[in-house]
Coordinates of C-alpha atoms and ligand atoms in Angstrom, one line a residue:
X21 CA -24.7 13.1 -179.3
X22 CA -26.5 11.8 -176.2
X23 CA -29.2 9.3 -176.9
X24 CA -31.6 9.3 -174.0
X25 CA -34.8 7.5 -174.8
X26 CA -38.2 8.7 -173.7
X27 CA -38.4 5.7 -171.5
X28 CA -35.3 6.9 -169.6
X29 CA -36.6 10.4 -169.4
X30 CA -39.9 9.3 -167.9
X31 CA -38.3 6.7 -165.5
X32 CA -35.4 8.7 -164.1
X33 CA -36.5 11.1 -161.4
X34 CA -32.9 12.4 -161.1
X35 CA -33.3 14.0 -164.5
X36 CA -36.1 16.3 -163.4
X37 CA -34.9 19.9 -163.5
X38 CA -32.2 19.3 -166.0
X39 CA -31.8 20.3 -169.7
X40 CA -32.7 17.3 -171.9
X41 CA -33.2 16.3 -175.4
X42 CA -35.9 14.0 -176.8
X43 CA -36.5 12.7 -180.3
X44 CA -39.5 10.9 -181.7
X45 CA -42.7 10.9 -183.7
X46 CA -45.6 13.1 -182.9
X47 CA -48.7 11.2 -181.9
X48 CA -51.0 14.3 -181.4
X49 CA -50.8 18.0 -181.0
X50 CA -53.5 20.1 -179.3
X51 CA -53.8 23.3 -177.3
X52 CA -54.6 27.0 -177.8
X53 CA -52.9 30.2 -178.8
X54 CA -51.0 30.4 -175.5
X55 CA -49.8 26.9 -175.1
X56 CA -49.5 23.8 -177.3
X57 CA -49.0 20.2 -176.2
X58 CA -47.3 17.6 -178.3
X59 CA -47.4 13.9 -177.4
X60 CA -44.1 12.5 -178.5
X61 CA -43.3 8.8 -178.8
X62 CA -40.0 7.2 -179.7
X63 CA -41.0 3.5 -179.4
X64 CA -39.0 2.9 -176.3
X65 CA -42.1 2.7 -174.2
X66 CA -45.9 2.8 -174.7
X67 CA -45.9 6.1 -172.8
X68 CA -45.6 9.4 -174.6
X69 CA -43.5 12.3 -173.5
X70 CA -45.6 15.5 -173.3
X71 CA -43.8 18.5 -174.9
X72 CA -45.1 21.8 -173.7
X73 CA -44.6 24.7 -176.1
X74 CA -45.1 28.2 -174.7
X75 CA -46.6 30.1 -177.7
X76 CA -45.0 33.4 -176.6
X77 CA -41.7 31.7 -177.8
X78 CA -42.9 29.9 -181.0
X79 CA -45.0 31.0 -183.9
X80 CA -48.1 29.3 -185.4
X81 CA -46.2 29.1 -188.6
X82 CA -43.4 27.1 -187.0
X83 CA -45.9 24.7 -185.4
X84 CA -47.9 24.1 -188.5
X85 CA -45.9 21.2 -189.8
X86 CA -45.9 19.5 -186.4
X87 CA -48.7 17.1 -187.2
X88 CA -49.4 13.5 -186.3
X89 CA -46.6 11.3 -187.7
X90 CA -44.0 14.0 -188.1
X91 CA -40.6 13.6 -186.5
X92 CA -38.9 16.0 -184.1
X93 CA -36.0 16.7 -181.9
X94 CA -36.9 18.8 -178.8
X95 CA -34.6 20.4 -176.3
X96 CA -35.7 21.9 -173.0
X97 CA -36.1 21.4 -169.3
X98 CA -37.6 18.3 -167.9
X99 CA -40.1 19.3 -165.2
X100 CA -42.6 17.5 -163.0
X101 CA -46.0 17.3 -164.8
X102 CA -49.1 19.1 -163.6
X103 CA -51.4 16.9 -165.7
X104 CA -52.4 13.6 -164.3
X105 CA -51.2 10.3 -165.9
X106 CA -47.7 11.5 -166.5
X107 CA -44.7 11.9 -164.2
X108 CA -42.9 14.6 -166.1
X109 CA -42.9 16.7 -169.3
X110 CA -40.5 18.7 -171.3
X111 CA -40.8 22.5 -171.5
X112 CA -39.5 23.2 -175.0
X113 CA -36.8 25.7 -175.6
X114 CA -36.4 24.7 -179.2
X115 CA -37.3 22.0 -181.6
X116 CA -36.0 20.8 -184.9
X117 CA -38.3 19.1 -187.4
X118 CA -36.7 16.1 -189.0
X119 CA -39.6 15.2 -191.3
X120 CA -43.2 16.1 -192.0
X121 CA -46.1 13.7 -192.4
X122 CA -48.8 15.2 -194.7
X123 CA -52.1 14.9 -192.9
X124 CA -53.8 14.2 -196.2
X125 CA -51.9 11.0 -196.8
X126 CA -50.5 9.8 -193.5
X127 CA -52.7 6.8 -192.7
X128 CA -52.4 6.7 -189.0
X129 CA -54.4 9.8 -188.2
X130 CA -57.0 8.6 -185.7
X131 CA -56.9 5.9 -183.2
X132 CA -59.1 2.9 -183.5
X133 CA -58.0 1.5 -186.9
X134 CA -59.0 -2.2 -187.2
X135 CA -56.2 -4.8 -187.0
X136 CA -57.3 -5.9 -190.5
X137 CA -56.6 -2.4 -191.9
X138 CA -53.3 -2.2 -190.1
X139 CA -52.2 -5.5 -191.7
X140 CA -52.5 -3.7 -195.1
X141 CA -50.1 -1.0 -193.8
X142 CA -47.7 -3.3 -192.0
X143 CA -44.8 -0.9 -192.9
X144 CA -46.3 1.7 -190.6
X145 CA -48.2 -0.3 -188.0
X146 CA -45.2 -0.6 -185.7
X147 CA -45.8 3.1 -184.9
X148 CA -49.2 2.3 -183.3
X149 CA -49.6 1.7 -179.6
X150 CA -50.7 -1.9 -180.2
X151 CA -47.9 -2.9 -182.4
X152 CA -45.3 -1.1 -180.4
X153 CA -46.5 -3.0 -177.4
X154 CA -46.6 -6.4 -179.2
X155 CA -43.1 -5.9 -180.7
X156 CA -41.6 -4.9 -177.4
X157 CA -43.1 -8.0 -175.7
X158 CA -41.8 -10.1 -178.6
X159 CA -38.3 -8.7 -178.2
X160 CA -38.4 -9.3 -174.4
X161 CA -39.5 -12.9 -175.0
X162 CA -36.7 -13.6 -177.4
X163 CA -34.2 -12.4 -174.8
X164 CA -35.9 -14.5 -172.1
X165 CA -35.5 -17.6 -174.3
X166 CA -31.8 -17.1 -174.7
X167 CA -31.4 -16.2 -171.0
X168 CA -33.3 -19.4 -170.0
X169 CA -31.2 -21.7 -172.0
X170 CA -27.9 -20.0 -171.5
X171 CA -28.4 -20.0 -167.7
X172 CA -29.0 -23.8 -168.0
X173 CA -25.8 -24.4 -169.9
X174 CA -27.4 -25.1 -173.3
X175 CA -25.5 -24.0 -176.4
X176 CA -27.1 -22.0 -179.2
X177 CA -26.7 -24.0 -182.4
X178 CA -27.4 -22.5 -185.8
X179 CA -29.0 -25.0 -188.1
X180 CA -29.2 -24.5 -191.9
X181 CA -32.2 -22.8 -193.5
X182 CA -31.6 -24.5 -196.9
X183 CA -31.9 -28.2 -196.7
X184 CA -32.3 -31.4 -198.7
X185 CA -34.3 -33.3 -196.1
X186 CA -37.9 -33.0 -194.9
X187 CA -37.8 -33.2 -191.1
X188 CA -41.5 -33.4 -190.5
X189 CA -42.2 -35.6 -193.5
X190 CA -45.2 -33.5 -194.4
X191 CA -43.9 -32.4 -197.8
X192 CA -45.0 -28.8 -197.2
X193 CA -41.7 -27.2 -198.3
X194 CA -40.7 -24.2 -200.3
X195 CA -38.4 -25.3 -203.1
X196 CA -35.1 -23.4 -203.5
X197 CA -33.7 -23.4 -207.0
X198 CA -31.6 -21.2 -209.3
X199 CA -32.8 -23.1 -212.4
X200 CA -34.6 -21.1 -215.1
X201 CA -38.2 -22.0 -214.6
X202 CA -38.9 -21.1 -218.2
X203 CA -36.2 -23.4 -219.5
X204 CA -35.7 -26.3 -217.2
X205 CA -33.0 -28.8 -218.0
X206 CA -34.4 -32.4 -218.4
X207 CA -32.9 -35.8 -218.0
X208 CA -33.5 -38.8 -220.3
X209 CA -36.8 -39.6 -218.6
X210 CA -38.0 -36.1 -219.2
X211 CA -37.7 -35.1 -215.5
X212 CA -36.1 -32.0 -214.2
X213 CA -32.3 -32.5 -214.1
X214 CA -31.4 -31.3 -210.6
X215 CA -27.8 -32.2 -211.1
X216 CA -27.6 -28.8 -212.9
X217 CA -29.2 -26.9 -210.1
X218 CA -27.2 -24.8 -207.6
X219 CA -26.7 -27.6 -205.0
X220 CA -26.8 -30.4 -207.6
X221 CA -29.9 -31.8 -206.0
X222 CA -33.4 -30.6 -205.0
X223 CA -33.4 -28.3 -202.0
X224 CA -36.0 -26.4 -200.0
X225 CA -36.3 -24.1 -197.0
X226 CA -36.3 -26.0 -193.8
X227 CA -39.5 -26.9 -191.8
X228 CA -37.4 -27.5 -188.7
X229 CA -33.9 -27.5 -187.4
X230 CA -34.4 -30.6 -185.4
X231 CA -32.4 -33.2 -187.4
X232 CA -29.3 -31.1 -187.2
X233 CA -30.2 -30.2 -183.6
X234 CA -29.9 -33.9 -182.8
X235 CA -26.4 -33.8 -184.3
X236 CA -25.6 -31.0 -182.0
X237 CA -27.1 -32.6 -178.9
X238 CA -25.2 -35.8 -179.4
X239 CA -22.0 -33.9 -179.3
X240 CA -22.5 -30.8 -177.1
X241 CA -25.1 -32.4 -174.8
X242 CA -27.8 -29.7 -174.7
X243 CA -28.4 -27.3 -177.5
X244 CA -31.2 -25.0 -178.6
X245 CA -31.9 -23.4 -182.0
X246 CA -33.9 -20.2 -182.5
X247 CA -34.5 -19.3 -186.1
X248 CA -37.0 -19.0 -188.9
X249 CA -38.8 -22.0 -190.3
X250 CA -41.0 -22.3 -193.4
X251 CA -44.1 -24.3 -194.1
X252 CA -45.8 -24.2 -197.5
X253 CA -49.1 -25.6 -196.1
X254 CA -52.2 -23.8 -197.4
X255 CA -53.5 -23.2 -193.9
X256 CA -55.3 -19.9 -193.6
X257 CA -55.9 -20.0 -189.9
X258 CA -55.3 -17.4 -187.1
X259 CA -52.5 -19.8 -185.8
X260 CA -50.5 -20.6 -189.0
X261 CA -47.8 -18.6 -190.7
X262 CA -45.8 -19.7 -193.8
X263 CA -42.7 -18.2 -192.2
X264 CA -42.5 -18.5 -188.4
X265 CA -39.8 -18.6 -185.7
X266 CA -39.2 -21.8 -183.8
X267 CA -37.1 -22.6 -180.7
X268 CA -35.9 -26.2 -180.7
X269 CA -34.0 -27.5 -177.7
X270 CA -32.5 -30.9 -178.0
X271 CA -31.0 -32.8 -175.1
X272 CA -28.9 -35.9 -174.8
X273 CA -29.8 -38.3 -172.0
X274 CA -33.3 -36.8 -171.5
X275 CA -36.4 -39.1 -171.6
X276 CA -39.9 -38.0 -172.3
X277 CA -40.6 -37.0 -168.7
X278 CA -37.4 -34.8 -168.5
X279 CA -38.5 -33.3 -171.8
X280 CA -42.0 -32.4 -170.4
X281 CA -40.5 -31.0 -167.2
X282 CA -38.2 -28.8 -169.3
X283 CA -40.9 -27.6 -171.6
X284 CA -43.2 -26.7 -168.7
X285 CA -40.4 -24.9 -166.8
X286 CA -39.4 -23.1 -170.0
X287 CA -42.7 -21.6 -171.0
X288 CA -43.4 -20.6 -167.4
X289 CA -40.1 -18.8 -167.3
X290 CA -40.8 -16.9 -170.5
X291 CA -44.2 -15.8 -169.3
X292 CA -42.9 -14.8 -165.9
X293 CA -40.1 -12.8 -167.6
X294 CA -42.7 -10.9 -169.6
X295 CA -44.9 -10.2 -166.5
X296 CA -41.8 -8.9 -164.7
X297 CA -40.5 -6.8 -167.6
X298 CA -43.3 -5.8 -169.9
X299 CA -46.1 -4.8 -167.6
X300 CA -46.9 -1.4 -169.2
X301 CA -47.4 -3.1 -172.6
X302 CA -49.2 -6.1 -171.2
X303 CA -51.6 -3.9 -169.2
X304 CA -52.3 -1.8 -172.4
X305 CA -53.1 -4.9 -174.4
X306 CA -55.3 -6.2 -171.6
X307 CA -57.3 -3.1 -171.5
X308 CA -57.6 -2.9 -175.3
X309 CA -58.1 -6.5 -176.4
X310 CA -58.3 -9.1 -173.6
X311 CA -59.7 -8.3 -170.2
X312 CA -58.5 -11.5 -168.6
X313 CA -54.9 -11.4 -169.9
X314 CA -52.9 -10.9 -166.8
X315 CA -55.0 -13.3 -164.8
X316 CA -54.6 -16.0 -167.5
X317 CA -50.8 -15.5 -167.6
X318 CA -50.5 -15.7 -163.9
X319 CA -52.7 -18.8 -163.9
X320 CA -50.5 -20.6 -166.3
X321 CA -47.4 -19.7 -164.3
X322 CA -49.0 -20.8 -161.0
X323 CA -50.4 -24.1 -161.9
X324 CA -49.0 -27.5 -162.9
X325 CA -49.8 -28.6 -166.4
X326 CA -52.1 -31.7 -166.6
X327 CA -50.3 -34.7 -168.2
X328 CA -52.2 -37.5 -169.9
X329 CA -52.0 -39.8 -172.9
X330 CA -53.5 -39.1 -176.2
X331 CA -55.7 -42.2 -175.7
X332 CA -57.1 -40.8 -172.4
X333 CA -57.6 -37.4 -174.1
X334 CA -59.6 -38.9 -176.9
X335 CA -61.8 -40.8 -174.4
X336 CA -62.6 -37.5 -172.7
X337 CA -63.5 -35.9 -176.0
X338 CA -65.7 -38.9 -177.1
X339 CA -67.5 -38.9 -173.8
X340 CA -67.9 -35.1 -173.7
X341 CA -71.2 -35.3 -175.6
X342 CA -70.0 -32.2 -177.5
X343 CA -70.6 -31.9 -181.3
X344 CA -67.2 -31.1 -182.9
X345 CA -66.8 -29.9 -186.5
X346 CA -64.3 -32.7 -187.0
X347 CA -65.3 -36.1 -185.4
X348 CA -62.8 -37.6 -183.1
X349 CA -61.8 -41.2 -182.4
X350 CA -58.6 -43.0 -181.6
X351 CA -56.2 -42.5 -184.5
X352 CA -57.4 -39.1 -185.7
X353 CA -55.1 -36.1 -185.5
X354 CA -56.5 -33.6 -183.0
X355 CA -57.9 -30.4 -184.3
X356 CA -57.6 -27.1 -182.5
X357 CA -61.2 -27.4 -181.4
X358 CA -60.4 -30.7 -179.6
X359 CA -57.3 -29.3 -178.0
X360 CA -59.1 -26.3 -176.8
X361 CA -62.0 -28.3 -175.4
X362 CA -59.5 -30.3 -173.2
X363 CA -57.7 -27.2 -172.0
X364 CA -60.4 -24.6 -171.7
X365 CA -63.5 -26.6 -170.8
X366 CA -62.4 -29.9 -169.4
X367 CA -59.3 -29.4 -167.4
X368 CA -59.2 -25.6 -167.4
X369 CA -55.4 -25.8 -167.3
X370 CA -52.6 -26.3 -169.8
X371 CA -52.4 -29.9 -170.9
X372 CA -49.5 -32.1 -172.1
X373 CA -50.7 -35.0 -174.2
X374 CA -48.3 -37.9 -174.8
X375 CA -48.1 -41.2 -176.6
X376 CA -49.8 -40.4 -179.9
X377 CA -50.5 -43.0 -182.6
X378 CA -47.4 -43.4 -184.7
X379 CA -49.3 -42.8 -187.9
X380 CA -50.0 -39.2 -187.1
X381 CA -46.5 -38.4 -185.9
X382 CA -43.1 -38.0 -187.5
X383 CA -40.7 -40.9 -188.3
X384 CA -38.1 -40.0 -185.7
X385 CA -40.2 -40.5 -182.5
X386 CA -39.4 -43.3 -180.1
X387 CA -41.7 -46.2 -180.6
X388 CA -43.5 -47.6 -177.6
X389 CA -43.7 -51.3 -176.7
X390 CA -47.4 -51.5 -177.8
X391 CA -46.3 -51.1 -181.4
X392 CA -49.0 -48.5 -182.0
X393 CA -47.9 -45.3 -180.2
X394 CA -44.8 -43.1 -180.0
X395 CA -43.3 -41.1 -177.2
X396 CA -44.6 -37.8 -178.5
X397 CA -45.7 -34.9 -176.4
X398 CA -47.8 -31.9 -177.4
X399 CA -48.3 -29.0 -175.0
X400 CA -51.7 -27.4 -175.3
X401 CA -52.6 -23.9 -174.2
X402 CA -55.8 -21.9 -173.6
X403 CA -56.7 -19.8 -176.6
X404 CA -53.9 -21.3 -178.7
X405 CA -54.2 -25.1 -178.8
X406 CA -50.8 -26.6 -179.6
X407 CA -47.9 -24.4 -178.5
X408 CA -45.2 -27.0 -178.3
X409 CA -44.6 -30.3 -180.1
X410 CA -41.8 -32.7 -179.2
X411 CA -40.8 -36.2 -178.4
X412 CA -38.3 -38.6 -177.1
X413 CA -36.3 -39.7 -180.2
X414 CA -35.9 -43.3 -181.5
X415 CA -32.3 -44.0 -180.6
X416 CA -32.3 -47.6 -181.7
X417 CA -30.7 -47.9 -185.2
X418 CA -32.7 -50.9 -186.4
X419 CA -36.1 -49.6 -185.2
X420 CA -35.4 -46.2 -186.7
X421 CA -34.3 -47.7 -190.0
X422 CA -37.4 -49.9 -190.1
X423 CA -39.7 -46.9 -189.6
X424 CA -37.8 -44.9 -192.3
X425 CA -38.2 -47.8 -194.8
X426 CA -41.8 -48.4 -193.8
X427 CA -42.6 -44.7 -194.6
X428 CA -40.6 -44.9 -197.8
X429 CA -38.3 -42.0 -196.8
X430 CA -35.3 -41.9 -199.3
X431 CA -32.4 -43.5 -197.4
X432 CA -29.7 -41.7 -199.3
X433 CA -30.9 -38.4 -197.8
X434 CA -30.8 -39.8 -194.2
X435 CA -27.4 -41.5 -193.9
X436 CA -25.9 -38.7 -191.8
X437 CA -28.9 -38.7 -189.4
X438 CA -28.7 -42.5 -189.0
X439 CA -25.0 -42.2 -188.1
X440 CA -25.9 -40.7 -184.8
X441 CA -27.5 -44.1 -184.0
X442 CA -24.6 -46.0 -185.4
X443 CA -21.9 -44.3 -183.4
X444 CA -22.4 -43.8 -179.7
X445 CA -26.2 -43.5 -179.8
X446 CA -27.9 -42.2 -176.6
X447 CA -31.4 -41.7 -175.4
X448 CA -32.4 -38.1 -176.2
X449 CA -35.3 -35.8 -176.5
X450 CA -36.4 -32.4 -177.7
X451 CA -39.2 -30.1 -178.6
X452 CA -40.2 -27.2 -180.8
X453 CA -41.9 -24.1 -179.5
X454 CA -43.6 -21.9 -182.1
X455 CA -42.4 -18.4 -181.1
X456 CA -45.4 -16.6 -182.5
X457 CA -47.8 -18.8 -180.7
X458 CA -46.0 -17.9 -177.4
X459 CA -46.2 -14.2 -178.4
X460 CA -49.8 -14.7 -179.2
X461 CA -50.5 -16.1 -175.8
X462 CA -48.5 -13.5 -173.9
X463 CA -50.0 -10.5 -175.7
X464 CA -53.6 -11.8 -175.8
X465 CA -53.8 -11.0 -179.5
X466 CA -56.0 -13.4 -181.5
X467 CA -54.4 -13.5 -184.9
X468 CA -50.9 -14.8 -185.4
X469 CA -50.5 -12.2 -188.3
X470 CA -50.5 -9.5 -185.6
X471 CA -47.6 -10.8 -183.5
X472 CA -44.9 -10.9 -186.2
X473 CA -43.7 -7.6 -187.9
X474 CA -44.2 -8.7 -191.5
X475 CA -46.3 -11.8 -191.8
X476 CA -46.0 -14.3 -194.6
X477 CA -49.2 -16.3 -195.3
X478 CA -50.6 -17.9 -198.5
X479 CA -51.0 -15.2 -201.1
X480 CA -49.3 -12.5 -198.9
X481 CA -45.6 -11.6 -199.0
X482 CA -45.8 -7.8 -199.0
X483 CA -43.3 -5.6 -197.1
Ligands
4AD507 O1 -45.2 -29.7 -184.1 P1 -44.1 -29.2 -185.0 O2 -44.4 -29.4 -186.5 O3 -42.8 -30.0 -184.6 C1 -41.6 -29.9 -185.2 O4 -41.3 -29.2 -186.1 C2 -40.5 -30.7 -184.4 N1 -39.4 -30.9 -185.3 C3 -40.2 -30.0 -183.2 C4 -39.1 -30.7 -182.4 O5 -39.4 -31.7 -181.8 N2 -37.9 -30.2 -182.3 O6 -43.9 -27.7 -184.8 C5 -43.5 -27.2 -183.5 C6 -44.3 -26.0 -183.1 C7 -45.8 -26.3 -183.0 O7 -46.1 -26.8 -181.7 C8 -46.3 -24.8 -183.1 O8 -46.2 -24.1 -181.9 C9 -45.3 -24.2 -184.1 O9 -44.1 -25.0 -184.1 N3 -45.8 -24.3 -185.5 C10 -46.3 -23.2 -186.2 N4 -46.4 -21.9 -185.8 C11 -46.8 -21.0 -186.7 N5 -47.2 -21.3 -188.0 C12 -47.1 -22.6 -188.4 N6 -47.5 -22.9 -189.7 C13 -46.6 -23.6 -187.5 N7 -46.4 -24.9 -187.6 C14 -45.9 -25.3 -186.4
MG508 MG1 -47.0 -30.6 -184.0

């Protein structure tokens, strides 16, 4: 069987005049007793293929089950379209109905459902224009990410999802166990006896592949990961998911400046790729949700990101005279409102903040001479806030060990990580890009739940 997508039919002028076959789902049917028009969509493009049915050849009875949501195979001649807005249409000789969709119960009847409603029917929302567009852009961005790193000679490293260490040290992990929760084995002290658990110790879903990524980078030179990560924080915000995808490059011999250069080049590459390859979808999303979308994407690609230290950033916030919901001074973790003020109101450009206080950053970051700050970098974006977090890593064994002890991180879990600093340690750096935050930015959507097919958030694990 030939599998020509509707995208190919619409984009290949050479096919005009030939007999073709199209398959897809009916978006609408309208017309009169002489001619009926079906808008057919197969997900390959935002555009529908118009199917023209000459009613001297079909009966009303035959057409009756061809309702919104039903699925069809149509054969006929591809001809140039008379109607405006479409290049060609198919003049049907015959059609086969694969499946009906009862108009009484199929929920996607009309256009204009709210995004909140569509989240409740996430199993069907990929069939809408909006989610088709978002998911195609998401797929293109995933490809761009691999393309970028592969072209640069990075290796794709797969890090484990089940882990016994807490990379970010935030303690927000989902436990993984096969113990019977109704009948837990206990040790002499009355605590859960994990020696009887599947891995013979407590384990959880990973919050980041970075620690293993560093093992890869200190062997292969330049690696990247791209996989799901899990955070059990109870953050109900438009920018947090409990399960999200992260890209984590890690590079031997890179300092913080090399790291920033790579991060900036990387996000610009991904956005440019989407602009070059997904314009139909991006234009649709712009028209529906975000009038300045293309302009904003181009602006980010065309401008240098502003680079300054956390300390300088805090000073600007303090002197802004703006009343923030969360007060800000040196030492506080920046909230999204602070990040967005710097980006959207002060600089009006993406910003990279560096040298954060060590207390608000993870144990592995390279300590600065001042004893107070670490060589961290966060990339902040308009509408998003933090899109990337990264750092140069502490490569000095003694300093790293001292920090681990200071924070009370259990040493026995960290021996393998410390070995990278014992044997042939090198300066190295890396960062993590939240994939959904990038998709959010490129699609102009405002809620992160609308850029992943089946979102997981506190209290929600349907579909
Ligand atoms: O800043 P984070 O926590 O950094 C790390 O995990 C490091 N290990 C990365 C590294 O240096 N290799 O997370 C990195 C990025 C954030 O900037 C954000 O874009 C995204 O991951 N992120 C989330 N995205 C969606 N939902 C959440 N709950 C997220 N938490 C972080
Ligand atoms: Mg961060």
